[in-house]
Coordinates of C-alpha atoms in Angstrom, one line a residue:
M1 CA 24.3 -20.1 27.4
S2 CA 28.2 -20.9 28.3
N3 CA 31.0 -20.6 24.8
S4 CA 31.2 -24.1 24.5
R5 CA 27.3 -25.0 24.9
S6 CA 26.5 -21.5 21.9
S7 CA 29.2 -23.3 20.2
R8 CA 27.4 -26.9 20.6
A9 CA 23.2 -25.1 20.0
T10 CA 25.3 -23.5 16.7
S11 CA 26.3 -26.2 14.9
T12 CA 23.1 -28.4 15.9
V13 CA 20.9 -25.7 14.3
A14 CA 22.9 -24.3 11.4
A15 CA 22.7 -28.1 10.2
E16 CA 18.8 -28.4 10.9
A17 CA 17.9 -24.5 9.1
V18 CA 20.4 -25.8 6.2
A19 CA 17.1 -28.4 5.2
N20 CA 14.6 -25.5 5.8
V21 CA 16.4 -22.4 4.0
G22 CA 19.1 -24.7 1.9
N23 CA 22.7 -24.0 2.1
H24 CA 24.2 -24.7 -0.7
A25 CA 27.3 -25.9 1.2
N26 CA 26.0 -28.3 2.3
T27 CA 22.6 -29.4 0.5
A28 CA 24.0 -29.3 -3.2
T29 CA 22.7 -33.3 -4.6
A30 CA 18.5 -32.6 -2.8
S31 CA 19.0 -28.8 -4.4
A32 CA 19.9 -29.8 -7.5
V33 CA 16.8 -32.0 -7.4
D34 CA 14.5 -28.6 -6.0
T35 CA 16.1 -26.1 -8.7
D36 CA 16.1 -28.8 -11.6
G37 CA 15.0 -26.3 -14.3
L38 CA 14.7 -23.0 -12.7
E39 CA 17.9 -21.4 -14.3
A40 CA 15.0 -20.0 -17.0
V41 CA 12.2 -19.3 -14.2
L42 CA 15.4 -17.2 -12.5
E43 CA 16.4 -15.7 -15.9
R44 CA 12.8 -14.3 -16.2
A45 CA 12.2 -13.3 -13.0
V46 CA 15.7 -10.5 -13.3
A47 CA 13.8 -9.2 -16.6
A48 CA 10.0 -8.5 -15.2
V49 CA 11.6 -7.6 -11.4
R50 CA 14.7 -4.9 -13.4
Q51 CA 11.6 -3.9 -15.5
A52 CA 10.0 -3.4 -12.2
G53 CA 12.4 -1.7 -11.0
A54 CA 12.4 0.5 -13.8
L55 CA 9.2 1.7 -13.4
L56 CA 9.6 2.5 -9.6
L57 CA 12.8 5.0 -10.6
D58 CA 10.4 7.0 -13.1
R59 CA 7.8 7.4 -10.1
H60 CA 10.9 8.2 -6.7
D61 CA 10.9 12.5 -6.9
T62 CA 13.2 13.0 -4.2
D63 CA 11.9 15.8 -3.3
A64 CA 8.2 14.4 -2.6
R65 CA 6.8 15.0 1.7
P66 CA 3.8 13.5 1.9
V67 CA 2.0 15.8 4.6
D68 CA -0.6 13.4 6.6
L69 CA -1.0 10.1 7.0
D70 CA -3.8 9.8 4.2
G71 CA -1.0 11.1 2.1
V72 CA 1.1 8.6 2.7
V73 CA -0.7 5.7 2.1
R74 CA -2.1 6.9 -0.8
A75 CA 1.2 6.9 -2.6
I76 CA 1.6 3.9 -1.2
D77 CA -0.5 2.4 -2.3
A78 CA 0.1 4.2 -6.0
N79 CA 2.9 2.6 -5.6
D80 CA 2.1 -0.8 -5.2
A81 CA -0.3 -0.8 -8.3
A82 CA 1.8 0.4 -10.6
V83 CA 4.4 -2.0 -10.1
L84 CA 1.8 -5.1 -9.7
A85 CA -0.2 -4.2 -12.9
V86 CA 4.0 -5.2 -14.6
L87 CA 5.3 -8.1 -12.7
K88 CA 2.4 -10.5 -11.2
E89 CA 1.7 -11.2 -14.7
P90 CA 5.6 -12.2 -16.1
L91 CA 6.1 -14.1 -13.5
L92 CA 3.4 -16.1 -13.2
A93 CA 4.2 -17.5 -17.0
A94 CA 7.6 -18.0 -16.5
R95 CA 6.3 -20.4 -13.8
P96 CA 3.1 -22.5 -14.5
G97 CA 1.2 -23.3 -12.0
S98 CA 2.7 -21.0 -9.4
R99 CA 0.4 -19.0 -7.5
W100 CA 0.2 -15.1 -6.3
E101 CA 1.0 -14.8 -2.4
E102 CA -1.6 -11.4 -2.7
D103 CA -1.1 -10.0 0.9
E104 CA 2.8 -8.5 1.7
L105 CA 2.1 -7.5 4.8
A106 CA 1.1 -11.2 5.8
G107 CA 3.0 -14.3 7.5
G108 CA 2.8 -17.6 7.9
L109 CA 2.9 -21.1 6.1
L110 CA 1.6 -21.0 2.8
P111 CA -0.3 -23.9 1.1
E112 CA 1.5 -27.0 -0.5
G113 CA 3.3 -25.7 -4.2
D114 CA 5.1 -23.3 -5.7
W115 CA 4.9 -19.5 -4.8
W116 CA 4.9 -16.5 -5.5
V117 CA 6.3 -14.2 -2.6
V118 CA 6.9 -10.6 -4.0
D119 CA 7.3 -6.9 -2.6
T120 CA 6.0 -4.5 -4.9
A121 CA 8.0 -1.7 -3.4
E122 CA 9.9 -2.6 -0.4
G123 CA 11.1 0.3 1.5
N124 CA 7.9 1.7 0.2
I125 CA 7.9 4.2 2.6
N126 CA 11.1 5.2 1.7
H127 CA 10.5 5.7 -2.0
I128 CA 7.5 8.3 -0.9
H129 CA 9.6 10.3 1.3
G130 CA 12.2 10.6 -1.6
M131 CA 14.5 8.7 0.2
G132 CA 16.7 5.4 -0.5
D133 CA 16.7 1.7 0.3
W134 CA 14.0 0.4 -1.5
G135 CA 13.6 -2.1 -3.8
V136 CA 11.7 -4.7 -6.3
T137 CA 12.2 -8.2 -4.6
A138 CA 10.5 -12.0 -5.4
A139 CA 11.1 -15.1 -4.3
L140 CA 10.0 -18.5 -5.3
V141 CA 8.6 -20.8 -2.6
R142 CA 7.9 -24.4 -3.0
D143 CA 6.1 -26.1 -0.3
N144 CA 7.4 -23.4 1.9
A145 CA 10.9 -23.4 1.3
P146 CA 12.1 -20.5 -1.2
V147 CA 13.8 -21.8 -3.8
L148 CA 14.9 -19.0 -5.3
T149 CA 14.7 -14.7 -5.0
V150 CA 15.5 -11.6 -7.1
V151 CA 16.1 -8.4 -5.2
H152 CA 17.2 -5.5 -7.6
L153 CA 17.7 -2.3 -6.5
P154 CA 17.3 0.5 -9.0
L155 CA 18.5 3.2 -7.8
T156 CA 22.6 2.0 -8.0
G157 CA 21.3 -0.8 -10.5
D158 CA 22.5 -3.8 -8.2
T159 CA 20.8 -7.0 -9.1
Y160 CA 20.7 -9.7 -6.7
T161 CA 19.9 -13.8 -6.9
A162 CA 20.2 -16.6 -5.4
L163 CA 18.2 -20.5 -6.5
R164 CA 18.5 -23.2 -3.2
G165 CA 21.3 -24.6 -4.0
R166 CA 23.5 -22.9 -5.7
G167 CA 24.9 -20.1 -4.2
A168 CA 23.8 -16.5 -3.7
F169 CA 25.4 -13.6 -6.0
L170 CA 25.4 -9.7 -6.9
N171 CA 25.3 -9.0 -10.1
G172 CA 26.5 -12.5 -10.9
E173 CA 29.9 -12.4 -8.9
P174 CA 29.4 -14.5 -5.8
L175 CA 28.5 -13.2 -2.1
R176 CA 30.0 -14.2 0.9
V177 CA 28.6 -13.8 4.9
S178 CA 30.8 -11.9 7.4
A179 CA 34.0 -14.2 9.0
K180 CA 33.7 -11.9 12.3
T181 CA 33.5 -14.2 14.8
D182 CA 33.5 -10.9 17.6
L183 CA 30.2 -9.6 18.6
N184 CA 31.8 -6.8 20.1
A185 CA 32.9 -5.8 17.0
A186 CA 29.8 -6.6 15.1
L187 CA 27.8 -4.0 12.7
V188 CA 24.4 -6.1 13.6
G189 CA 20.7 -5.0 12.5
T190 CA 17.1 -4.9 12.7
G191 CA 13.5 -2.8 12.3
Q192 CA 10.8 -2.6 12.3
A193 CA 8.7 -5.1 10.1
K194 CA 5.5 -3.2 9.5
P195 CA 3.4 -0.6 11.5
G196 CA 0.9 -1.1 13.9
E197 CA 2.5 -4.2 15.7
E198 CA 1.8 -4.9 19.5
E199 CA 2.5 -2.5 22.0
D200 CA 4.2 -5.6 23.5
A201 CA 6.6 -6.9 20.0
L202 CA 8.0 -3.3 20.6
R203 CA 9.1 -3.4 23.7
R204 CA 10.7 -6.9 22.9
M205 CA 12.0 -5.2 20.2
G206 CA 13.3 -1.9 21.7
G207 CA 14.7 -4.6 24.6
A208 CA 16.8 -6.7 22.1
V209 CA 17.6 -3.8 21.3
T210 CA 18.8 -2.4 24.2
G211 CA 20.8 -5.7 25.2
M212 CA 22.3 -5.3 21.4
L213 CA 24.0 -2.2 22.3
L214 CA 25.4 -3.4 24.9
A215 CA 27.5 -6.7 23.3
A216 CA 27.8 -5.5 19.8
L217 CA 30.1 -2.0 18.2
V218 CA 27.3 -0.5 16.3
V219 CA 23.6 -1.1 15.7
R220 CA 21.6 -0.1 12.8
V221 CA 17.6 0.3 13.3
S222 CA 15.4 1.4 10.0
V223 CA 13.0 -0.6 7.3
P224 CA 13.4 -2.0 5.1
A225 CA 14.3 -5.8 6.2
T226 CA 14.9 -6.9 3.1
M227 CA 17.5 -4.2 1.9
Q228 CA 19.6 -4.5 5.8
L229 CA 19.8 -8.6 5.0
V230 CA 21.6 -8.0 1.5
H231 CA 24.5 -6.1 3.5
V232 CA 24.3 -9.7 5.6
A233 CA 24.3 -11.8 2.3
A234 CA 27.4 -9.3 1.4
G235 CA 29.6 -9.2 4.6
R236 CA 28.8 -5.7 5.1
M237 CA 26.3 -6.1 7.9
D238 CA 27.1 -9.6 10.3
A239 CA 23.1 -10.1 11.8
F240 CA 20.2 -8.8 11.2
W241 CA 17.2 -9.8 13.9
Q242 CA 13.5 -8.9 13.1
F243 CA 10.0 -9.7 16.2
S244 CA 8.1 -10.5 13.0
D245 CA 7.1 -13.2 10.7
V246 CA 6.4 -11.3 7.7
R247 CA 6.6 -13.2 4.7
S248 CA 7.4 -10.9 2.0
G249 CA 10.4 -9.3 4.1
L250 CA 12.3 -12.1 4.7
L251 CA 12.0 -14.3 2.5
P252 CA 14.4 -13.5 -0.1
G253 CA 17.3 -12.1 2.3
A254 CA 16.5 -15.5 4.1
L255 CA 17.9 -17.9 1.0
L256 CA 20.8 -14.9 -0.1
V257 CA 22.2 -15.0 3.4
S258 CA 21.6 -19.1 3.6
E259 CA 22.9 -19.6 0.0
A260 CA 26.1 -16.9 0.9
G261 CA 27.1 -19.5 3.7
G262 CA 25.3 -17.2 7.0
V263 CA 22.4 -19.4 9.7
V264 CA 19.6 -18.8 9.6
T265 CA 17.3 -19.6 12.5
D266 CA 14.2 -18.0 14.7
T267 CA 15.4 -15.4 17.3
R268 CA 16.2 -18.4 20.3
G269 CA 18.9 -20.5 17.5
E270 CA 16.0 -23.1 16.2
P271 CA 15.7 -23.2 12.8
W272 CA 13.6 -21.4 11.0
S273 CA 10.6 -22.3 8.7
L274 CA 7.6 -19.4 7.9
A275 CA 5.9 -20.7 10.9
A276 CA 7.8 -18.8 13.0
E277 CA 7.3 -15.9 14.8
D278 CA 10.6 -13.8 14.3
F279 CA 14.1 -15.0 12.8
L280 CA 17.3 -14.0 12.8
A281 CA 20.0 -14.1 9.9
C282 CA 23.8 -13.7 10.8
A283 CA 27.7 -14.6 10.3
P284 CA 28.3 -18.4 11.5
G285 CA 30.9 -17.5 13.6
L286 CA 28.3 -14.7 15.9
H287 CA 25.2 -16.7 15.9
G288 CA 26.1 -18.3 19.1
Q289 CA 26.9 -14.8 20.8
V290 CA 24.0 -13.1 19.0
V291 CA 21.1 -15.8 20.7
D292 CA 22.7 -15.6 23.4
V293 CA 21.8 -11.7 23.9
L294 CA 18.6 -11.8 22.2
S295 CA 17.6 -14.4 24.8
D296 CA 18.1 -12.2 27.3
P297 CA 15.1 -10.7 28.5
R298 CA 15.3 -7.2 29.6

């Protein structure tokens, strides 16, 4: 794809993508209706997620070293159960009539209405191995579009929030994505969405990492997705892609990035929605270049 074609595609896609994930710069009027009355919901959601984060922090052991798969699974399940017990009811009460998506690893469209898509321990695998890069996330999805999100990182005390059409914030301070325009100066990221993915998907991921290593300055491969997407929203990283449709890992970051002025599409540059099979969140000035690399089969 030529540079001029990439630029035109990026402009078109960016305009379409904001309708899906809510770029506040262009949809303020419509979004004001969508988020009417949600400020109070956000306040209650922040309190609930922070409380859950405090519990998860109490459970964090820097000396933890699971020795086998059974031990890993038990530790993950125990974290999820403990946090769910203190998080689910407060969030449902914060938005009367909302429903709860039970499967953290599920993808695809949800039925119409308001749904909480939550990861009780985003980065659980890191937590149970005594590492950092974990937190608690909650996104309120209305008719398959994220309208509210909270990401709390207990180790640092940081809380990222966004309301559709109202901007993205870190501890109350506005976030803005990177202003870079040259991919060979960019820090980009990706990662495995979940264990047990199909071999074809993993080979596709490997090929894309190779392509990006040739094109970008540095490629960061880690988990979970949200911990990289908060960096994209804050302008610390320049792009993140994932060949997956796991809702709980993508929705919170999608809203944060779009509300911070970024572009959210699939890896081919088409508007992203919960029906998409993969995901890209990117600084606007790099979007066409990143799509070109990810669209090049290797």
